[in-house]
PDB file of C-alpha atoms in Angstrom:
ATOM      1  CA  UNK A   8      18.010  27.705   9.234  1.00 66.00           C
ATOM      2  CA  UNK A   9      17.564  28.349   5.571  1.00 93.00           C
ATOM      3  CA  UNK A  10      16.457  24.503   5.284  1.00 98.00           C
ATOM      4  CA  UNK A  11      14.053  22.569   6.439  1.00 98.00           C
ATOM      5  CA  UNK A  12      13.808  18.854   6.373  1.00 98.00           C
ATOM      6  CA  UNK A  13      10.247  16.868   6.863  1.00 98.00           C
ATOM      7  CA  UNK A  14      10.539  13.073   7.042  1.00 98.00           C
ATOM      8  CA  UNK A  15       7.225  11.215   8.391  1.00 97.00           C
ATOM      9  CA  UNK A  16       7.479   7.882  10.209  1.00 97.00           C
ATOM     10  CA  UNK A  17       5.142   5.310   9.897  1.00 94.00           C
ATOM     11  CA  UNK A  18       6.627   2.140  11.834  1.00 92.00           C
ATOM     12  CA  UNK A  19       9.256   3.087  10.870  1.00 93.00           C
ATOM     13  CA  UNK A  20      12.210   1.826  13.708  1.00 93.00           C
ATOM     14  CA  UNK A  21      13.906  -0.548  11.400  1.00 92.00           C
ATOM     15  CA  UNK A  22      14.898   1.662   9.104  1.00 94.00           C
ATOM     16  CA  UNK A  23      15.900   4.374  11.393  1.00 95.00           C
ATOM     17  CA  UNK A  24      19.640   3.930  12.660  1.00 95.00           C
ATOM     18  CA  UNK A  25      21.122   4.461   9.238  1.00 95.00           C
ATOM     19  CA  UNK A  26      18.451   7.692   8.338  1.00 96.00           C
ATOM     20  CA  UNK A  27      20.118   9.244  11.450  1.00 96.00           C
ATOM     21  CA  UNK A  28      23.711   7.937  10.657  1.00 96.00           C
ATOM     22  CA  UNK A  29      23.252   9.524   7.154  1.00 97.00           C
ATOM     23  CA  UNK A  30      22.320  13.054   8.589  1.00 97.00           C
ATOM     24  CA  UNK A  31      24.999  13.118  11.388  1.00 96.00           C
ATOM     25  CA  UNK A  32      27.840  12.310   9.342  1.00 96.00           C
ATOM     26  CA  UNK A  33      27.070  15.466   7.202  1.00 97.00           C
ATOM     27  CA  UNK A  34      30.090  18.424   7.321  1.00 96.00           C
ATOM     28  CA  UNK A  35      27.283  20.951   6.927  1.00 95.00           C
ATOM     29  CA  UNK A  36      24.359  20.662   9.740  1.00 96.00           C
ATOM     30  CA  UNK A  37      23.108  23.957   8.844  1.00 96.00           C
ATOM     31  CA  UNK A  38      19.148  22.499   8.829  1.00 97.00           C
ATOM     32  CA  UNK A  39      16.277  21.921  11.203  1.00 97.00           C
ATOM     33  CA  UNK A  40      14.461  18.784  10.992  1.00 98.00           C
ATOM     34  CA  UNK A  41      10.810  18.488  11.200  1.00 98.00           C
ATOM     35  CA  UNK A  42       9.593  14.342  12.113  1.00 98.00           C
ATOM     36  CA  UNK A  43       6.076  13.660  12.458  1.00 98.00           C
ATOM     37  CA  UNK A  44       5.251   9.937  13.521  1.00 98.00           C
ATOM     38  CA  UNK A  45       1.830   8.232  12.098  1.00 97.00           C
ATOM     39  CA  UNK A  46       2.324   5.207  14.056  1.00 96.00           C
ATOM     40  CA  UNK A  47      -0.148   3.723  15.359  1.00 95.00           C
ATOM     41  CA  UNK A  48       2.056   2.511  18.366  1.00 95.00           C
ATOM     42  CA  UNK A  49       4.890   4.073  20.271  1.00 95.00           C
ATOM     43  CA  UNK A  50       8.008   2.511  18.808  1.00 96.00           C
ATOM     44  CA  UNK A  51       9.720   5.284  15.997  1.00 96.00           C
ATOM     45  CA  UNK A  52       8.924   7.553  18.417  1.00 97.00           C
ATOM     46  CA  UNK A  53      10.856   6.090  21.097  1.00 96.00           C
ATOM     47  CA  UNK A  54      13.354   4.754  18.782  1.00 96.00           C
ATOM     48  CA  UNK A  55      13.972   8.629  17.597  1.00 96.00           C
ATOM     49  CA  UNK A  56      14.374   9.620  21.220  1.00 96.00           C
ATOM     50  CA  UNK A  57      17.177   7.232  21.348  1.00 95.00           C
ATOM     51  CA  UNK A  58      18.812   8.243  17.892  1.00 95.00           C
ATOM     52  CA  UNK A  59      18.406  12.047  19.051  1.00 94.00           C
ATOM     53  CA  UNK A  60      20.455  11.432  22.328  1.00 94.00           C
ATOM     54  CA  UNK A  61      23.612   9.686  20.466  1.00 92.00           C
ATOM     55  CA  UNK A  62      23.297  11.994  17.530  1.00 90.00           C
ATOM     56  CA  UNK A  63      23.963  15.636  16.955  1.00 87.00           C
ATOM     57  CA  UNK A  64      22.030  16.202  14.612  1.00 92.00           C
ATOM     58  CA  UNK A  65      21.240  20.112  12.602  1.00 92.00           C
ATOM     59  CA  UNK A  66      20.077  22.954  14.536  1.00 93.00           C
ATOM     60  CA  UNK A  67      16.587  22.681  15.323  1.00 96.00           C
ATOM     61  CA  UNK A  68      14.734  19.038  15.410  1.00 97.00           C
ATOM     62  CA  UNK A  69      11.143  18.822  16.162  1.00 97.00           C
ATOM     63  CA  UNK A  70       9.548  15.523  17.278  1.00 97.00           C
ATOM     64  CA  UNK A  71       5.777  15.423  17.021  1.00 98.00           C
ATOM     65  CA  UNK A  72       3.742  12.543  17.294  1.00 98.00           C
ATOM     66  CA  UNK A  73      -0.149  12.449  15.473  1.00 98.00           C
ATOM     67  CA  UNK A  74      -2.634  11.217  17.256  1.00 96.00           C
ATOM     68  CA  UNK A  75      -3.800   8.891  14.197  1.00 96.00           C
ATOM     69  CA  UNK A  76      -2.141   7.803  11.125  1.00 96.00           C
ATOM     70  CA  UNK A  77      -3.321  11.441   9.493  1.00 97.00           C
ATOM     71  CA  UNK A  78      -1.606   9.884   6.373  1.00 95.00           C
ATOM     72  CA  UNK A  79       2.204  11.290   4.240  1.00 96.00           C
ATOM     73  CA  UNK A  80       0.121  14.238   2.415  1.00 97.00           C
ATOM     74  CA  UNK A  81      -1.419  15.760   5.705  1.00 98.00           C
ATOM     75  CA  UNK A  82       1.821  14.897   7.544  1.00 98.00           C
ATOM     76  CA  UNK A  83       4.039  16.410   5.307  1.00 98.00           C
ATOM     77  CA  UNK A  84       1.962  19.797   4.812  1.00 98.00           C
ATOM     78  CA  UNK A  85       2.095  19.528   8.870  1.00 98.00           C
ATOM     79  CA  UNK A  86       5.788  19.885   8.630  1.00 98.00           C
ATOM     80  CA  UNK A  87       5.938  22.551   5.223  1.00 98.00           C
ATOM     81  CA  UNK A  88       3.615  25.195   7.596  1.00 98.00           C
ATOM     82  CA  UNK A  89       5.776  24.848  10.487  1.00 98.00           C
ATOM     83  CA  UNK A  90       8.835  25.101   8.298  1.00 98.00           C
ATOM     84  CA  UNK A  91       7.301  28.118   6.472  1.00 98.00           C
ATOM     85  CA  UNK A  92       6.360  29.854   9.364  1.00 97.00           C
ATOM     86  CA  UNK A  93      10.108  29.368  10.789  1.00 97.00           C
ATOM     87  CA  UNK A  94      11.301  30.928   7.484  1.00 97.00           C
ATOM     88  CA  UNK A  95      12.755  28.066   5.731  1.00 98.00           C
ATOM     89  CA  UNK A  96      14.091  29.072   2.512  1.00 98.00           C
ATOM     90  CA  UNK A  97      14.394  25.661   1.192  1.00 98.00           C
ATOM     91  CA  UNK A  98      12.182  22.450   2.246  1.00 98.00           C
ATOM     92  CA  UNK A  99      13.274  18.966   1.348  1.00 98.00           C
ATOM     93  CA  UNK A 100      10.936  16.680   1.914  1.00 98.00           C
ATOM     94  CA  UNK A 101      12.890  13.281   2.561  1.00 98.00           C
ATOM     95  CA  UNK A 102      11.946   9.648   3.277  1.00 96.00           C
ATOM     96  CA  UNK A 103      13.873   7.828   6.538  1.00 96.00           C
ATOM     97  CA  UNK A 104      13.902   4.636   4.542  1.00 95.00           C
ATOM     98  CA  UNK A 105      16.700   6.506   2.876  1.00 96.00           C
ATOM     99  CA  UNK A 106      20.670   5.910   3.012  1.00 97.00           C
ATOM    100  CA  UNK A 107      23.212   7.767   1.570  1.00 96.00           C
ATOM    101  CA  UNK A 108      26.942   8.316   2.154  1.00 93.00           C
ATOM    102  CA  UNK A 109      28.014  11.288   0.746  1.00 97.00           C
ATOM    103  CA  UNK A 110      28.793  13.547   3.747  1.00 97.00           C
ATOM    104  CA  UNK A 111      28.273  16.702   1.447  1.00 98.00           C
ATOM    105  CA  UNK A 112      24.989  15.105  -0.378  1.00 98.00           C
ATOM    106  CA  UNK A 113      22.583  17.572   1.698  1.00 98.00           C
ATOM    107  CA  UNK A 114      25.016  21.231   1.489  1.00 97.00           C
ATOM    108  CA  UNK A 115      24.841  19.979  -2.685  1.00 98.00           C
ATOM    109  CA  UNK A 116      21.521  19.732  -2.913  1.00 98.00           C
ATOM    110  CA  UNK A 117      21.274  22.730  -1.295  1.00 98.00           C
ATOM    111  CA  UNK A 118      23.713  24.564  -3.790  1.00 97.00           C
ATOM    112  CA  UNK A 119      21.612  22.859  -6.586  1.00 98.00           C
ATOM    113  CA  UNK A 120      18.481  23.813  -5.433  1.00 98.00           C
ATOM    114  CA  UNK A 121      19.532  27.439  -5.398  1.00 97.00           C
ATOM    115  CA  UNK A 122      19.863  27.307  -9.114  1.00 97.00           C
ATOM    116  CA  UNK A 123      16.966  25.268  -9.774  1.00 98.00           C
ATOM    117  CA  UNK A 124      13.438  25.264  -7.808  1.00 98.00           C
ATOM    118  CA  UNK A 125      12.921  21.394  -7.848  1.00 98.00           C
ATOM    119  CA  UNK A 126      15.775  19.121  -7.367  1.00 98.00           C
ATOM    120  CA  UNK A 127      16.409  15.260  -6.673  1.00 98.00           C
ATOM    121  CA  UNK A 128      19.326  13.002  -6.603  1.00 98.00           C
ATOM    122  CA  UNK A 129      19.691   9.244  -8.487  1.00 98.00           C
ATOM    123  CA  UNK A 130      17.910   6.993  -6.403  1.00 98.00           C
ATOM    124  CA  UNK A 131      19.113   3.514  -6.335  1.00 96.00           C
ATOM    125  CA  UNK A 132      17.661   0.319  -4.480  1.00 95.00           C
ATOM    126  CA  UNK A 133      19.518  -0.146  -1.272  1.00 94.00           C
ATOM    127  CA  UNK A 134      20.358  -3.950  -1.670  1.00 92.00           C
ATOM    128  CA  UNK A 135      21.587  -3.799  -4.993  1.00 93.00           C
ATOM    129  CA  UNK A 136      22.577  -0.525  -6.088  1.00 95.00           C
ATOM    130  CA  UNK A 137      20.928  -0.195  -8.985  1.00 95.00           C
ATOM    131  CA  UNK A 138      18.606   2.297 -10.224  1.00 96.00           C
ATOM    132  CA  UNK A 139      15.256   2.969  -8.271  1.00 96.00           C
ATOM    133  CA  UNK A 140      14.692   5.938 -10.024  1.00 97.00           C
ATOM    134  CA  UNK A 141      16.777   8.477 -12.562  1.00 98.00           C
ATOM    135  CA  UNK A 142      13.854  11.473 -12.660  1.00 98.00           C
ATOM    136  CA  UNK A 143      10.717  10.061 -14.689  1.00 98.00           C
ATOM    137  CA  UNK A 144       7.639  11.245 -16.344  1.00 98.00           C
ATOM    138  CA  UNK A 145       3.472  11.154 -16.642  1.00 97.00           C
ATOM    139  CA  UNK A 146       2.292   8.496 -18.934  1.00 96.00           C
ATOM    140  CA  UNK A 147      -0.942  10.157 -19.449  1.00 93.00           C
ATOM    141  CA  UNK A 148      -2.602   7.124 -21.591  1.00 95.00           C
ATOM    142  CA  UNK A 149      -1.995   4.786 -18.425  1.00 96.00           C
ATOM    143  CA  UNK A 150      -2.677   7.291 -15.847  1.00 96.00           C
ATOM    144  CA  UNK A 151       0.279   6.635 -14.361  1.00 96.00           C
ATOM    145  CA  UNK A 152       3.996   7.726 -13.599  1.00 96.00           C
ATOM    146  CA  UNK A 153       7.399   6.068 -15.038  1.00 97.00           C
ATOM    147  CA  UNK A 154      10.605   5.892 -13.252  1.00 97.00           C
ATOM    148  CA  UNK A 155      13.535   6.063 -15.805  1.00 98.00           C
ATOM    149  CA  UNK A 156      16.186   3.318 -15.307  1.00 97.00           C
ATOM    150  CA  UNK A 157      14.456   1.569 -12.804  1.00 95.00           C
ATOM    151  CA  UNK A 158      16.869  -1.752 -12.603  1.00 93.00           C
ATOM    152  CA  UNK A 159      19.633  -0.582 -14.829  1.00 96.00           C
ATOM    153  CA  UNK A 160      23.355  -0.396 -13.582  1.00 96.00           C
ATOM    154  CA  UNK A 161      23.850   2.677 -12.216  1.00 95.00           C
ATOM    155  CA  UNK A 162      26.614   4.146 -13.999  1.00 94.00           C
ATOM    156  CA  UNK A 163      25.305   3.603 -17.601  1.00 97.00           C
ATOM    157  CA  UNK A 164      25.994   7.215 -19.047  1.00 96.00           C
ATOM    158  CA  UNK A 165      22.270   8.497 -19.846  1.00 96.00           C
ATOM    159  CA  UNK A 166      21.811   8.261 -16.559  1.00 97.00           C
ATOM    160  CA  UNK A 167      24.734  10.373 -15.423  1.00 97.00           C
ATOM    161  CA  UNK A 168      23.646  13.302 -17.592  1.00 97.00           C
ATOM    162  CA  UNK A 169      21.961  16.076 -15.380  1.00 98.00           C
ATOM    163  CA  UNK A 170      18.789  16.880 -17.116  1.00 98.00           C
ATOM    164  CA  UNK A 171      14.849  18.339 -16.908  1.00 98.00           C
ATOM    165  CA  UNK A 172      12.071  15.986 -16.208  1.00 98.00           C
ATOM    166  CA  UNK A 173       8.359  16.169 -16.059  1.00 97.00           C
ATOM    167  CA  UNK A 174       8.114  13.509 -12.601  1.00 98.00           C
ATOM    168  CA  UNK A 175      10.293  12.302  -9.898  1.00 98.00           C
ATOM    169  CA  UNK A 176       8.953  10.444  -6.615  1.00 97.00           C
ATOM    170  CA  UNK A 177       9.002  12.977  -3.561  1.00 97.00           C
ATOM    171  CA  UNK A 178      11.231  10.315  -1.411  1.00 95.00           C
ATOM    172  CA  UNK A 179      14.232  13.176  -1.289  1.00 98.00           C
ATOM    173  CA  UNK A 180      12.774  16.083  -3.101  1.00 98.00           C
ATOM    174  CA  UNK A 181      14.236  20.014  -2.326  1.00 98.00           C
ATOM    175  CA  UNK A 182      12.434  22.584  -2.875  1.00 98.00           C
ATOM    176  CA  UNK A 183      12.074  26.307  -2.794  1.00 98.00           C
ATOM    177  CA  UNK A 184       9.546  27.438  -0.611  1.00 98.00           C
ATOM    178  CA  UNK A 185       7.945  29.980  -2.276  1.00 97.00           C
ATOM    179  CA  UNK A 186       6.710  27.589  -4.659  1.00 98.00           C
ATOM    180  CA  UNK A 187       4.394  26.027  -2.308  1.00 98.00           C
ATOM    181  CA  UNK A 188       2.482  29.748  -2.095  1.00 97.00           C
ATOM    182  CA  UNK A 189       2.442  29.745  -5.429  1.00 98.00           C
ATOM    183  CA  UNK A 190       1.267  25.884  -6.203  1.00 98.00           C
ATOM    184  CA  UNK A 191      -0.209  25.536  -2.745  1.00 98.00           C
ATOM    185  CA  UNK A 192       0.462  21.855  -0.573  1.00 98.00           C
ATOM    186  CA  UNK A 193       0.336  18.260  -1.360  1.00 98.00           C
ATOM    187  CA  UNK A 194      -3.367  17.256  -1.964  1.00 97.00           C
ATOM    188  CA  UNK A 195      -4.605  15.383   1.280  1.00 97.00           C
ATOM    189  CA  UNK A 196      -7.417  13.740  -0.142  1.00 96.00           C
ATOM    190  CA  UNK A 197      -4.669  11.327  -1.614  1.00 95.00           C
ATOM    191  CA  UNK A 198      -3.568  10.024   2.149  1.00 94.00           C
ATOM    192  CA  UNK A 199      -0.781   8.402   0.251  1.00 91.00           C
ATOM    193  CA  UNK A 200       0.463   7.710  -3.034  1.00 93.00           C
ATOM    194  CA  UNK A 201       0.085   9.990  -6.296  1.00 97.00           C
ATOM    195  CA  UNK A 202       0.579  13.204  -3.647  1.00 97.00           C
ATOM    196  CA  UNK A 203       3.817  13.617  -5.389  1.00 97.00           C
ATOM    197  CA  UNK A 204       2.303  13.347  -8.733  1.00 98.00           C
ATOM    198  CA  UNK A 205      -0.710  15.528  -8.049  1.00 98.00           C
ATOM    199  CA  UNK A 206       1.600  18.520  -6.889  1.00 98.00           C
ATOM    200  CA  UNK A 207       4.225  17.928  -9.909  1.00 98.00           C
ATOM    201  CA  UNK A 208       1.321  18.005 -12.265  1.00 98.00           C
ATOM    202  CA  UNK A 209       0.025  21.408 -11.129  1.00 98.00           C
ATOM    203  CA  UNK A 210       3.812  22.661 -10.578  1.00 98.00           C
ATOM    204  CA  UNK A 211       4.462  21.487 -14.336  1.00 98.00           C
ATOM    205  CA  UNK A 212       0.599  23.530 -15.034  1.00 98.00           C
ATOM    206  CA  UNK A 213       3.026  26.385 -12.811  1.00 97.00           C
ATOM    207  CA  UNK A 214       5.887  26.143 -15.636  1.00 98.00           C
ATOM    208  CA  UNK A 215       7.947  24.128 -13.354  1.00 98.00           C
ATOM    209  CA  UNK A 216      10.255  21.252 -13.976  1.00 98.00           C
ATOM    210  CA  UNK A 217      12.470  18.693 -11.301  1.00 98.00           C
ATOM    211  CA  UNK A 218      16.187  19.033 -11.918  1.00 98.00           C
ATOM    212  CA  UNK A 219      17.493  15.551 -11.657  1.00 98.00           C
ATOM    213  CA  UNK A 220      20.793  15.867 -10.445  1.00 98.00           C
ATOM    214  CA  UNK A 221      22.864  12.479 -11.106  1.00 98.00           C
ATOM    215  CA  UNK A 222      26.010  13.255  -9.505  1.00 97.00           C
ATOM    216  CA  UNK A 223      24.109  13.574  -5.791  1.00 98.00           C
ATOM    217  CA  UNK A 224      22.810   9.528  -5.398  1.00 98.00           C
ATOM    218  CA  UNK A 225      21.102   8.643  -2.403  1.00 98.00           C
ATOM    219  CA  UNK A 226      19.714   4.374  -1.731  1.00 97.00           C
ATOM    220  CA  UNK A 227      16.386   3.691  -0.699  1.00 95.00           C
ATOM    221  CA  UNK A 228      15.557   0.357   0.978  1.00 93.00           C
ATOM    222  CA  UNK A 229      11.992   0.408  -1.125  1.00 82.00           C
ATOM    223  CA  UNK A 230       8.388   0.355   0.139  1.00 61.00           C
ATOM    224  CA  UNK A 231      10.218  -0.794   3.762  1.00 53.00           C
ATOM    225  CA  UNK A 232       6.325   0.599   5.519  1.00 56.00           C
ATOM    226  CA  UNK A 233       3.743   0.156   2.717  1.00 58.00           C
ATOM    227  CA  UNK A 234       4.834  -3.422   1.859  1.00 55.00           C
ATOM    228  CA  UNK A 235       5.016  -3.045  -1.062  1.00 60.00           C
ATOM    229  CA  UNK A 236       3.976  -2.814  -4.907  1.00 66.00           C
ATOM    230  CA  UNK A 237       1.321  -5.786  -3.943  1.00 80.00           C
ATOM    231  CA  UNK A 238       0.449  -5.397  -0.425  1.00 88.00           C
ATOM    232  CA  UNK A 239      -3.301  -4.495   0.617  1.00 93.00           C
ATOM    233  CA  UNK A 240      -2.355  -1.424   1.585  1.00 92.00           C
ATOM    234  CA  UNK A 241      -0.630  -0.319  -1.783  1.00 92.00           C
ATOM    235  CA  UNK A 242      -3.139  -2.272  -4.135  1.00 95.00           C
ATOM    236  CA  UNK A 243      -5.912  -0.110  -2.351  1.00 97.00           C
ATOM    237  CA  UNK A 244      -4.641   3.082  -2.243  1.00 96.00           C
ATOM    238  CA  UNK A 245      -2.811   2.958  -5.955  1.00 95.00           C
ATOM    239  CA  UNK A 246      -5.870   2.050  -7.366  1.00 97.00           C
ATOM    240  CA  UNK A 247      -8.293   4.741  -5.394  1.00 97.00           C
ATOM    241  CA  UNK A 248      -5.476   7.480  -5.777  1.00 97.00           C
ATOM    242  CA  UNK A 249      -4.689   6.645  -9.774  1.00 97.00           C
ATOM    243  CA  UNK A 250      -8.724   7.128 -10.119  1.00 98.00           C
ATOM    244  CA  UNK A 251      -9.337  10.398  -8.736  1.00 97.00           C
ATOM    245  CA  UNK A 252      -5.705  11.582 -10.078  1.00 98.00           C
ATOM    246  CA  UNK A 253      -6.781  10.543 -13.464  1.00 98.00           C
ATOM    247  CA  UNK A 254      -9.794  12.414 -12.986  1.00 97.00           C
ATOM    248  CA  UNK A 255      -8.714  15.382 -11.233  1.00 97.00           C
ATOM    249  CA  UNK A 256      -6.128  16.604 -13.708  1.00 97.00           C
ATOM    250  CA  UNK A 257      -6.738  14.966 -17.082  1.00 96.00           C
ATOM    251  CA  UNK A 258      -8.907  16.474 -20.090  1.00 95.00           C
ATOM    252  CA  UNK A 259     -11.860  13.961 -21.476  1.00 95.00           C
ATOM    253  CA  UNK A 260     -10.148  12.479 -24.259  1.00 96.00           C
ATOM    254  CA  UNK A 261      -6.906  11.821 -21.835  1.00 95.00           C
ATOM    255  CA  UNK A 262      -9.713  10.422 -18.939  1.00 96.00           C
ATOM    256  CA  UNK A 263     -10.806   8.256 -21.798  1.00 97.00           C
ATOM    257  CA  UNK A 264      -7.637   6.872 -22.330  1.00 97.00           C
ATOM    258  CA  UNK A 265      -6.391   6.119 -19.524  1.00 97.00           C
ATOM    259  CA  UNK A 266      -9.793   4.615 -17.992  1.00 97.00           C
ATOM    260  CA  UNK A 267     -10.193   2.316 -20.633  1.00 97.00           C
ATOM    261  CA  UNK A 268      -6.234   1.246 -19.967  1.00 97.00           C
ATOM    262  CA  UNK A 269      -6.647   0.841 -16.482  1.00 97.00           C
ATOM    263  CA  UNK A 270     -10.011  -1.203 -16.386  1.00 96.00           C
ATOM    264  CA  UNK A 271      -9.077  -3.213 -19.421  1.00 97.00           C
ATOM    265  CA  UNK A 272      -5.475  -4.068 -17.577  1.00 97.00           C
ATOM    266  CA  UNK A 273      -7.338  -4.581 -14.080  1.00 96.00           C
ATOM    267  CA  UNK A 274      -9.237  -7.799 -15.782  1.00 95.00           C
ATOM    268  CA  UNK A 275      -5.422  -9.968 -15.687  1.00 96.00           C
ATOM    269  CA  UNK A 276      -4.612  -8.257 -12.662  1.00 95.00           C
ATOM    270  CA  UNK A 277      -7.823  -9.873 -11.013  1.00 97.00           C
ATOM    271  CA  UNK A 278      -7.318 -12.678 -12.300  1.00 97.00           C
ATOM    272  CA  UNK A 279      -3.855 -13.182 -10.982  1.00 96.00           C
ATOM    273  CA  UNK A 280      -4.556 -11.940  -7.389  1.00 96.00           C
ATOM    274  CA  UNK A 281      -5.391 -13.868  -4.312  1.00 96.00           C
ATOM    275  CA  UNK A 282      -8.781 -13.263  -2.985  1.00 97.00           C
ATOM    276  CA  UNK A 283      -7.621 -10.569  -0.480  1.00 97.00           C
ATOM    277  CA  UNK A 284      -5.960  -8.456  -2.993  1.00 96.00           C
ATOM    278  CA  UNK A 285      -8.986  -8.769  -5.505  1.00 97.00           C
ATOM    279  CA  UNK A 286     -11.274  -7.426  -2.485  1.00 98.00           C
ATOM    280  CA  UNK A 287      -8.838  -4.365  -2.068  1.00 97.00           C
ATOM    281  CA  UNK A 288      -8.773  -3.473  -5.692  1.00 98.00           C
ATOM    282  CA  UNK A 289     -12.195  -3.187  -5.975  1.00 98.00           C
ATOM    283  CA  UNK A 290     -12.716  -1.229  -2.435  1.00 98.00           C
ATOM    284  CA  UNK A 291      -9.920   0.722  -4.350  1.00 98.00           C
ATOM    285  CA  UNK A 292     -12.387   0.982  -7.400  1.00 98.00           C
ATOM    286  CA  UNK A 293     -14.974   2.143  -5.077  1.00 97.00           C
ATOM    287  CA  UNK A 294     -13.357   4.279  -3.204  1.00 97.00           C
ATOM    288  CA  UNK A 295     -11.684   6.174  -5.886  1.00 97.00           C
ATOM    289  CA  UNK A 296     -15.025   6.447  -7.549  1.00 96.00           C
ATOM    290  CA  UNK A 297     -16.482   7.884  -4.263  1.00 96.00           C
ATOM    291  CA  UNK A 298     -13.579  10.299  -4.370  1.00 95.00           C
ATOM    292  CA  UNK A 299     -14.313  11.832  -7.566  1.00 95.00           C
ATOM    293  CA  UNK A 300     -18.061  11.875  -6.673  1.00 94.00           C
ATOM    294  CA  UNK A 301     -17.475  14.364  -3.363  1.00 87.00           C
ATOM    295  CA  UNK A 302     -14.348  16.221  -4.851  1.00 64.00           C
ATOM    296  CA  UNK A 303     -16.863  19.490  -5.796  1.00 47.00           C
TER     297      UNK A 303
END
């Protein structure tokens, strides 16, 4: 099949019966789906057995289960090789925390990514329908990345017009495959978090830009396996990963900048958190300190 779709589980069995409902109910099942499950128990795995037996789903599916939690960035360059070496023309590298109702959304991000090398829909939050993200940018002061409309009504016009942008989470990315010889895989050293930024960054280096492509609009039910924006998990790895990101692609006077933002913003942030998050964020400092230290 000319495309390939990689989704990784990571406890992911509550999420999973409208993911699969989604995919089924599309006219065009012209695709082969690549899942690799993180888990560190049995459950997506099973429930994906189920969903595979009461779904028809595309032409090929492969189910393969990691021994560990390898983390997204290894698990998803798992599934671009094996979709590469299948000949996949185009990859789309979607999350199954992901809804969408459109039963032509995949053949039209298909026909969009033909035109354009980097393509993703309007993302809306799942409960309320309003925007998650409308394509984004690097805010290279903060070291960060900025959804655009994040919480705005959906419809406003300026975020219906089709347009170029700089970032866009990879949560339903497509994207031709030849660009991944030519700007190589997600960085693995990231485990999770800022992998999508690290690999737009160098595409952007590349000459490359995401199409954001309002009139395709998929709903994602948010952080449903990290925990979200203040979870231990997230507070660690944001902070390690914005660190070494900051590091790894910024020049000096940009480092500067955006060091001095983030450890004169992390002072409140202490401040406010409960002793268990202030103990991740600085294992995140450390870690993401360590990181730079053994990235030669």
């Amino acid at each position: 099949s000319t495309l390939s779709l990689i989704t990784v589980l990571y406890q992911s069995q509550e999420v999973l019966a409208d993911f699969f409902k989604s995919l089924a109910a599309q006219t065009d099942q012209n695709f082969d789906l690549y899942i690799y499950d993180n888990s560190p128990d049995n459950l997506s795995y099973l429930a994906v057995q189920d969903y595979l037996k009461t779904h028809t789903l595309g032409q090929q599916v492969y189910l393969i289960k990691n021994p560990e939690n390898v983390g997204f960035a290894v698990a998803n360059n798992q599934g671009i090789q094996a979709a590469l070496q299948n000949g996949a023309e185009y990859i789309g590298i979607i999350n199954n925390d992901i809804v969408f109702e459109d039963p032509n959304l995949l053949q039209n991000m298909l026909q969009e990514c033909q035109k354009n090398p980097i393509v993703v829909p309007k993302m809306r939050y799942f409960d309320n329908k309003t925007i998650w993200c409308a394509g984004g940018e690097f805010v290279r002061h903060k070291g960060i990345v900025k959804h655009f409309g994040d919480g705005q009504a959906a419809d406003l016009p300026q975020y219906n017009q089709a347009k170029w942008v700089e970032f866009a989470p990879m949560c339903f990315m497509f994207i031709r495959s030849e660009l991944f010889s030519e700007i190589g895989l997600l960085d693995e050293k990231t485990f999770v978090y800022y992998d999508d930024a690290d690999w737009l960054w160098r595409a952007k280096l590349k000459g490359y830009q995401v199409y954001y492509a309002p009139h395709l609009v998929i709903d994602h039910k948010v952080s449903s396996s990290t925990g979200g924006g203040s979870s231990l998990f997230t507070i660690f790895y944001g902070t390690r990963n914005r660190l070494y990101f900051i590091h790894k692609h910024f020049s000096w006077f940009d480092q500067l900048r955006s060091y001095l933002f983030f450890f004169s913003t992390r002072i409140p942030t202490y401040l406010r958190y409960n002793p268990a998050q202030r103990a991740q964020l600085i294992k995140g400092i450390r870690a993401g300190i360590a990181l730079i230290n053994n990235r030669n």
